[in-house]
Short mmCIF file of C-alpha atoms in Angstrom, two decimals:
data_model
loop_
_atom_site.label_atom_id
_atom_site.label_comp_id
_atom_site.label_asym_id
_atom_site.label_seq_id
_atom_site.Cartn_x
_atom_site.Cartn_y
_atom_site.Cartn_z
CA UNK A 347 21.52 13.61 -16.07
CA UNK A 348 23.26 14.49 -12.84
CA UNK A 349 25.83 11.83 -11.86
CA UNK A 350 26.05 12.37 -8.09
CA UNK A 351 23.11 12.20 -5.71
CA UNK A 352 22.33 11.92 -2.05
CA UNK A 353 20.22 8.82 -2.71
CA UNK A 354 19.47 6.11 -5.22
CA UNK A 355 15.97 4.70 -4.73
CA UNK A 356 15.12 1.38 -6.37
CA UNK A 357 11.37 1.02 -6.84
CA UNK A 358 8.50 3.42 -7.56
CA UNK A 359 5.61 1.81 -5.72
CA UNK A 360 4.00 3.17 -2.57
CA UNK A 361 7.16 2.54 -0.52
CA UNK A 362 9.44 4.25 -3.04
CA UNK A 363 7.17 7.24 -3.57
CA UNK A 364 6.77 7.84 0.15
CA UNK A 365 10.51 7.70 0.71
CA UNK A 366 11.15 10.03 -2.23
CA UNK A 367 8.74 12.47 -0.64
CA UNK A 368 10.77 12.42 2.58
CA UNK A 369 13.86 13.20 0.53
CA UNK A 370 12.17 15.96 -1.45
CA UNK A 371 10.79 17.59 1.69
CA UNK A 372 14.27 17.69 3.20
CA UNK A 373 16.01 19.00 0.09
CA UNK A 374 17.89 15.79 -0.71
CA UNK A 375 18.77 14.84 -4.29
CA UNK A 376 17.78 11.43 -5.61
CA UNK A 377 17.43 9.26 -8.68
CA UNK A 378 14.85 6.48 -8.98
CA UNK A 379 15.33 3.18 -10.81
CA UNK A 380 12.15 1.43 -11.87
CA UNK A 381 11.41 -1.01 -14.69
CA UNK A 382 7.66 -1.25 -13.99
CA UNK A 383 7.99 -4.97 -13.27
CA UNK A 384 6.25 -4.91 -9.88
CA UNK A 385 2.47 -4.71 -9.86
CA UNK A 386 1.42 -4.81 -6.20
CA UNK A 387 0.75 -1.06 -6.02
CA UNK A 388 -1.22 -1.14 -9.27
CA UNK A 389 -3.69 -3.67 -7.84
CA UNK A 390 -3.99 -1.94 -4.47
CA UNK A 391 -7.52 -0.89 -3.56
CA UNK A 392 -6.05 2.23 -1.98
CA UNK A 393 -8.21 2.15 1.15
CA UNK A 394 -7.16 3.74 4.38
CA UNK A 395 -9.26 2.03 7.01
CA UNK A 396 -8.26 1.89 10.69
CA UNK A 397 -10.16 -1.32 11.48
CA UNK A 398 -9.57 -4.96 10.56
CA UNK A 399 -13.19 -5.81 9.91
CA UNK A 400 -12.80 -9.57 9.92
CA UNK A 401 -11.74 -9.55 13.58
CA UNK A 402 -13.01 -6.11 14.73
CA UNK A 403 -9.57 -4.95 15.84
CA UNK A 404 -7.70 -1.73 15.17
CA UNK A 405 -4.98 -1.61 12.55
CA UNK A 406 -1.42 -1.48 13.91
CA UNK A 407 -0.57 2.13 14.87
CA UNK A 408 -3.85 3.27 13.31
CA UNK A 409 -4.02 6.72 14.92
CA UNK A 410 -0.51 7.76 13.86
CA UNK A 411 -0.87 6.23 10.42
CA UNK A 412 -4.15 8.03 9.73
CA UNK A 413 -2.60 11.35 10.70
CA UNK A 414 0.38 10.83 8.40
CA UNK A 415 -1.79 9.53 5.56
CA UNK A 416 -3.89 12.69 5.48
CA UNK A 417 -0.81 14.90 5.57
CA UNK A 418 1.18 12.98 2.96
CA UNK A 419 -1.48 12.61 0.31
CA UNK A 420 -2.60 16.21 0.73
CA UNK A 421 0.99 17.24 0.01
CA UNK A 422 1.10 14.96 -3.01
CA UNK A 423 -2.15 16.39 -4.36
CA UNK A 424 -0.65 19.88 -4.22
CA UNK A 425 2.65 18.75 -5.74
CA UNK A 426 1.11 16.78 -8.59
CA UNK A 427 -2.00 18.92 -9.11
CA UNK A 428 -4.32 15.90 -9.01
CA UNK A 429 -7.05 14.63 -6.72
CA UNK A 430 -5.93 11.51 -4.86
CA UNK A 431 -7.86 11.39 -1.58
CA UNK A 432 -11.55 10.50 -1.80
CA UNK A 433 -13.38 10.56 1.53
CA UNK A 434 -15.54 7.47 1.45
CA UNK A 435 -17.31 5.72 4.32
CA UNK A 436 -16.74 1.99 4.66
CA UNK A 437 -19.78 -0.15 5.41
CA UNK A 438 -19.42 -3.66 6.77
CA UNK A 439 -22.25 -5.96 5.70
CA UNK A 440 -23.70 -7.75 8.72
CA UNK A 441 -24.98 -11.24 8.04
CA UNK A 442 -26.85 -12.24 11.21
CA UNK A 443 -28.24 -11.07 14.54
CA UNK A 444 -25.03 -12.40 16.10
CA UNK A 445 -22.94 -10.13 13.87
CA UNK A 446 -25.15 -7.20 14.82
CA UNK A 447 -24.45 -7.93 18.48
CA UNK A 448 -20.73 -8.29 17.74
CA UNK A 449 -20.78 -4.87 16.07
CA UNK A 450 -22.34 -3.19 19.10
CA UNK A 451 -19.83 -4.93 21.40
CA UNK A 452 -16.88 -3.86 19.24
CA UNK A 453 -18.07 -0.26 18.90
CA UNK A 454 -18.12 0.02 22.70
CA UNK A 455 -14.47 -1.03 23.11
CA UNK A 456 -12.13 1.86 24.02
CA UNK A 457 -9.80 1.32 21.05
CA UNK A 458 -12.66 1.05 18.56
CA UNK A 459 -15.23 3.56 19.78
CA UNK A 460 -13.53 6.32 17.74
CA UNK A 461 -13.74 4.27 14.55
CA UNK A 462 -17.01 2.31 14.63
CA UNK A 463 -20.36 4.09 14.56
CA UNK A 464 -22.47 2.74 17.47
CA UNK A 465 -25.52 1.97 15.35
CA UNK A 466 -26.60 -0.28 12.51
CA UNK A 467 -27.69 1.35 9.27
CA UNK A 468 -30.64 -0.12 7.43
CA UNK A 469 -29.91 -0.88 3.80
CA UNK A 470 -31.94 1.34 1.47
CA UNK A 471 -30.22 0.37 -1.79
CA UNK A 472 -32.25 -2.26 -3.65
CA UNK A 473 -29.13 -3.35 -5.56
CA UNK A 474 -27.38 -4.41 -2.32
CA UNK A 475 -28.08 -7.59 -0.37
CA UNK A 476 -27.93 -6.63 3.31
CA UNK A 477 -31.08 -7.67 5.23
CA UNK A 478 -29.25 -7.44 8.58
CA UNK A 479 -27.97 -3.94 7.89
CA UNK A 480 -24.59 -2.26 7.65
CA UNK A 481 -22.03 -1.09 10.18
CA UNK A 482 -20.19 2.14 9.38
CA UNK A 483 -16.45 2.59 9.86
CA UNK A 484 -15.38 6.20 10.43
CA UNK A 485 -12.28 8.13 9.28
CA UNK A 486 -11.91 6.16 6.06
CA UNK A 487 -11.24 6.92 2.43
CA UNK A 488 -9.59 5.84 -0.81
CA UNK A 489 -6.34 6.97 -2.34
CA UNK A 490 -6.37 6.75 -6.13
CA UNK A 491 -3.18 4.69 -6.35
CA UNK A 492 -3.28 4.32 -10.12
CA UNK A 493 -3.45 8.09 -10.60
CA UNK A 494 -0.72 8.58 -8.00
CA UNK A 495 1.64 6.18 -9.77
CA UNK A 496 1.04 7.83 -13.13
CA UNK A 497 1.33 11.39 -11.84
CA UNK A 498 4.45 10.68 -9.80
CA UNK A 499 6.06 8.99 -12.78
CA UNK A 500 5.41 12.14 -14.83
CA UNK A 501 6.81 14.29 -12.01
CA UNK A 502 10.01 12.25 -11.86
CA UNK A 503 10.32 12.41 -15.64
CA UNK A 504 10.10 16.19 -15.62
CA UNK A 505 12.76 16.31 -12.91
CA UNK A 506 15.02 13.94 -14.87
CA UNK A 507 14.94 11.84 -11.72
CA UNK A 508 14.00 8.40 -13.06
CA UNK A 509 15.82 5.68 -14.95
CA UNK A 510 13.37 3.22 -16.50
CA UNK A 511 15.40 0.04 -16.58
CA UNK A 512 16.05 -2.99 -14.41
CA UNK A 513 18.57 -2.53 -11.63
CA UNK A 514 21.61 -4.83 -11.99
CA UNK A 515 22.84 -5.66 -8.51
CA UNK A 516 26.24 -6.85 -9.72
CA UNK A 517 27.00 -3.34 -10.97
CA UNK A 518 26.70 -1.79 -7.50
CA UNK A 519 30.06 -0.84 -5.98
CA UNK A 520 30.58 -0.21 -2.28
CA UNK A 521 32.64 2.88 -1.46
CA UNK A 522 33.77 4.31 1.84
CA UNK A 523 31.63 7.38 1.26
CA UNK A 524 28.64 5.69 -0.36
CA UNK A 525 27.90 3.60 -3.42
CA UNK A 526 28.47 3.76 -7.15
CA UNK A 527 26.15 2.29 -9.75
CA UNK A 528 27.73 2.35 -13.19
CA UNK A 529 28.32 6.10 -13.70
CA UNK A 530 26.10 7.25 -10.81
CA UNK A 531 27.45 7.94 -7.33
CA UNK A 532 25.28 8.31 -4.22
CA UNK A 533 25.70 8.56 -0.47
CA UNK A 534 22.99 5.96 0.14
CA UNK A 535 20.84 3.47 -1.74
CA UNK A 536 17.38 2.38 -0.62
CA UNK A 537 15.77 -0.74 -2.05
CA UNK A 538 12.00 -0.27 -2.11
CA UNK A 539 11.29 -2.84 -4.80
CA UNK A 540 8.42 -4.81 -3.30
CA UNK A 541 8.26 -8.44 -4.42
CA UNK A 542 11.35 -7.79 -6.55
CA UNK A 543 13.43 -8.10 -3.37
CA UNK A 544 13.40 -11.89 -3.83
CA UNK A 545 16.10 -11.35 -6.49
CA UNK A 546 18.09 -8.93 -4.32
CA UNK A 547 21.37 -10.57 -3.22
CA UNK A 548 21.96 -8.10 -0.39
CA UNK A 549 19.07 -9.18 1.82
CA UNK A 550 18.02 -12.57 3.14
CA UNK A 551 14.47 -12.29 4.44
CA UNK A 552 13.30 -15.57 5.99
CA UNK A 553 9.95 -14.09 7.05
CA UNK A 554 9.10 -12.70 3.60
CA UNK A 555 5.85 -14.34 2.49
CA UNK A 556 4.67 -12.71 -0.75
CA UNK A 557 1.02 -13.16 -1.72
CA UNK A 558 -0.55 -12.74 -5.12
CA UNK A 559 -3.69 -10.67 -5.31
CA UNK A 560 -6.20 -10.35 -8.12
CA UNK A 561 -8.90 -7.71 -8.51
CA UNK A 562 -11.72 -7.08 -10.94
CA UNK A 563 -13.11 -3.81 -12.21
CA UNK A 564 -16.82 -3.94 -12.98
CA UNK A 565 -19.24 -1.52 -14.58
CA UNK A 566 -22.59 -1.53 -12.75
CA UNK A 567 -24.73 1.49 -13.71
CA UNK A 568 -27.66 0.41 -11.50
CA UNK A 569 -25.63 0.01 -8.32
CA UNK A 570 -25.24 3.71 -7.41
CA UNK A 571 -23.00 2.94 -4.45
CA UNK A 572 -21.35 5.96 -2.79
CA UNK A 573 -19.44 4.06 -0.13
CA UNK A 574 -17.06 1.12 0.18
CA UNK A 575 -18.90 -2.11 0.92
CA UNK A 576 -17.14 -4.93 2.80
CA UNK A 577 -18.38 -8.50 2.78
CA UNK A 578 -16.51 -11.55 1.51
CA UNK A 579 -14.85 -9.04 -0.84
CA UNK A 580 -14.39 -5.29 -0.88
CA UNK A 581 -16.52 -3.33 -3.36
CA UNK A 582 -14.95 0.08 -3.95
CA UNK A 583 -16.50 2.84 -6.10
CA UNK A 584 -13.95 4.43 -8.43
CA UNK A 585 -16.19 6.67 -10.54
CA UNK A 586 -18.18 6.49 -13.79
CA UNK A 587 -20.32 3.64 -12.34
CA UNK A 588 -17.21 1.47 -12.05
CA UNK A 589 -16.11 -0.48 -8.98
CA UNK A 590 -13.07 -2.40 -7.84
CA UNK A 591 -13.80 -5.90 -6.53
CA UNK A 592 -11.04 -7.48 -4.51
CA UNK A 593 -9.00 -9.12 -3.52
CA UNK A 594 -7.75 -12.69 -3.54
CA UNK A 595 -4.79 -14.16 -1.64
CA UNK A 596 -2.55 -16.76 -3.30
CA UNK A 597 0.82 -17.99 -1.98
CA UNK A 598 1.81 -20.60 -4.57
CA UNK A 599 1.31 -19.00 -7.99
CA UNK A 600 3.32 -15.79 -7.73
CA UNK A 601 3.09 -14.81 -11.37
CA UNK A 602 1.42 -11.64 -12.60
CA UNK A 603 -1.03 -13.71 -14.67
CA UNK A 604 -4.73 -13.48 -13.95
CA UNK A 605 -6.60 -16.73 -13.33
CA UNK A 606 -10.11 -18.03 -13.86
CA UNK A 607 -10.04 -19.48 -10.33
CA UNK A 608 -9.53 -16.05 -8.77
CA UNK A 609 -12.17 -14.50 -11.01
CA UNK A 610 -14.72 -17.06 -9.91
CA UNK A 611 -13.87 -16.53 -6.24
CA UNK A 612 -14.31 -12.77 -6.60
CA UNK A 613 -17.59 -13.22 -8.47
CA UNK A 614 -18.90 -15.52 -5.75
CA UNK A 615 -18.11 -12.89 -3.14
CA UNK A 616 -19.69 -10.19 -5.27
CA UNK A 617 -22.85 -12.27 -5.74
CA UNK A 618 -23.38 -12.23 -1.98
CA UNK A 619 -23.27 -8.41 -1.97
CA UNK A 620 -25.22 -7.18 -4.99
CA UNK A 621 -28.13 -8.29 -7.16
CA UNK A 622 -27.89 -5.94 -10.14
CA UNK A 623 -26.42 -6.45 -13.63
CA UNK A 624 -22.73 -5.70 -14.17
CA UNK A 625 -19.98 -6.19 -16.70
CA UNK A 626 -16.35 -7.07 -16.00
CA UNK A 627 -14.16 -4.43 -17.67
CA UNK A 628 -10.75 -5.33 -16.23
CA UNK A 629 -8.95 -8.08 -14.33
CA UNK A 630 -5.41 -7.57 -13.01
CA UNK A 631 -2.97 -9.37 -10.73
CA UNK A 632 0.04 -8.36 -8.64
CA UNK A 633 2.23 -9.81 -5.92
CA UNK A 634 2.12 -8.12 -2.52
CA UNK A 635 5.28 -7.86 -0.40
CA UNK A 636 3.83 -9.44 2.73
CA UNK A 637 5.68 -10.68 5.80
CA UNK A 638 4.95 -13.56 8.20
CA UNK A 639 4.64 -11.29 11.25
CA UNK A 640 2.66 -8.67 9.25
CA UNK A 641 5.20 -5.95 9.93
CA UNK A 642 7.31 -4.02 7.39
CA UNK A 643 10.99 -4.76 6.75
CA UNK A 644 13.03 -1.61 7.25
CA UNK A 645 16.65 -0.94 8.07
CA UNK A 646 20.33 -1.07 7.18
CA UNK A 647 22.33 -3.89 5.63
CA UNK A 648 24.36 -5.85 8.18
CA UNK A 649 27.75 -5.00 6.68
CA UNK A 650 27.23 -2.44 3.89
CA UNK A 651 26.45 0.71 5.84
CA UNK A 652 25.13 2.68 2.85
CA UNK A 653 22.53 0.10 1.76
CA UNK A 654 18.98 0.18 3.16
CA UNK A 655 15.72 -1.71 2.80
CA UNK A 656 12.15 -0.39 2.76
CA UNK A 657 9.78 -3.26 2.08
CA UNK A 658 7.02 -5.49 3.40
CA UNK A 659 4.16 -2.98 3.32
CA UNK A 660 1.80 -5.83 2.46
CA UNK A 661 -1.87 -5.06 1.87
CA UNK A 662 -1.84 -1.70 3.68
CA UNK A 663 0.80 0.21 1.76
CA UNK A 664 -1.32 3.37 1.56
CA UNK A 665 -1.51 3.57 5.36
CA UNK A 666 1.89 2.20 6.34
CA UNK A 667 4.00 3.91 3.68
CA UNK A 668 4.21 7.45 5.12
CA UNK A 669 5.16 6.24 8.61
CA UNK A 670 7.89 3.77 7.63
CA UNK A 671 9.39 6.17 5.09
CA UNK A 672 9.57 8.86 7.76
CA UNK A 673 11.21 6.45 10.19
CA UNK A 674 13.80 5.25 7.69
CA UNK A 675 14.79 8.81 6.75
CA UNK A 676 15.23 9.75 10.42
CA UNK A 677 17.24 6.57 10.99
CA UNK A 678 19.62 7.30 8.11
CA UNK A 679 19.96 11.02 8.69
CA UNK A 680 19.79 11.36 12.47
CA UNK A 681 20.48 7.82 13.66
CA UNK A 682 17.03 7.82 15.24
CA UNK A 683 16.05 4.31 16.37
CA UNK A 684 13.60 2.38 14.26
CA UNK A 685 10.50 0.90 15.83
CA UNK A 686 11.72 -2.60 16.82
CA UNK A 687 8.63 -4.09 15.18
CA UNK A 688 9.77 -2.95 11.71
CA UNK A 689 13.56 -3.11 12.10
CA UNK A 690 15.09 -5.89 9.96
CA UNK A 691 17.45 -6.47 12.88
CA UNK A 692 14.59 -8.52 14.38
CA UNK A 693 15.35 -11.22 11.77
CA UNK A 694 18.69 -11.95 13.45
#
C-alpha cells in the first residue's frame, strides 16, 4: 500500500463516494477508511426528485442538483460497469378534490411548472388505491444505492485504495504540510462519516440532528407498478416484483436496530396505497446525518487547516452529494468560496 497520498477520506457513503469521484477526476491520490458501521446510505431509497411533495415546493437548488446528478451517476456507471440510474416517474397520490385543486395550483407556479405535469392521471391499476387520481412529477428517477456501494467498494479494493477498519482519531497527527495517520501521510483529510461524526473530536456541530430511518422491502407479484408512488410512504419498484417501502423518522432511538413500531407505521402507510397481497422480505434501519436547518455541513476545521468536513446530506444524499463534493474540492484546491448555506462557518 502506498504510504503518501493527496487525501485521506473517512467514510464510504454517498458523501465519501462523491468526494472520491472529484479526486479521481482531477488525478488526485487518495485512501479511504471505512468500517461499514454507518448504514444511512444503505437504507436510502435513492430517489432524485426535485419537488417536496408534502408542501409542493422545489428542492433546494433543484435545477443545479439534477444536472450534476445525471452527470455524476452516468460517469459512475461507466467507471463501474453497472446500471445505477433508473428513470422512473414519481406519482403523488391525491386524496381529495382539494388536493386535486392544490396540484393544479402548484403546477402553475413558475418554479414548479417544469416539474409538475399540469394534469391528473386516472388510476388504472386495480392493485392501487387512488380514487382521486395521481399527479406526476417530472425529471425523476432512482439511483440503485446498494449496487453503487457494493460496486464502489470493489473498485476501491482493486485500486488498493481502502482500509476496512475503524478510524482512530487519537492517531491523527497534525503536520505543517498535512496530516499523518499511523504510517500514512496525506496533504488533507476529509471526514465524510455520516452519523459517525458524533464521535469525531474535531468538530462540534450544535445543529446536527440525526434521524433514524427504517424501510421495508416487500414482494408483491400482483402489484405491477412501474413508477414510484408517494402517499403516507414512498413505494419504490426495485425489480423482480420487489418494492422498497419507506421511510420512518425517529430522533430518540438512534440504534441500527429495526423495530416493530416502525414496521407497523410503514404497513399502515402501505395499506392506504395498495390492496394486493405482499410479503415482507427485508427490514433495515440506518441513521441519517440530518441538520436542524436542513443544509449540509461542509468546510474546514477552525484551527487545523488540513482537516475538512463533508456531512449532513440528510435524506437527499443522492441529489446533494455531487454538488457539495464539487464545492468542497474547489474550496480546498482553489480557495473558491463555499455556498454560505452549507459552510460550517455558519455555526459560529
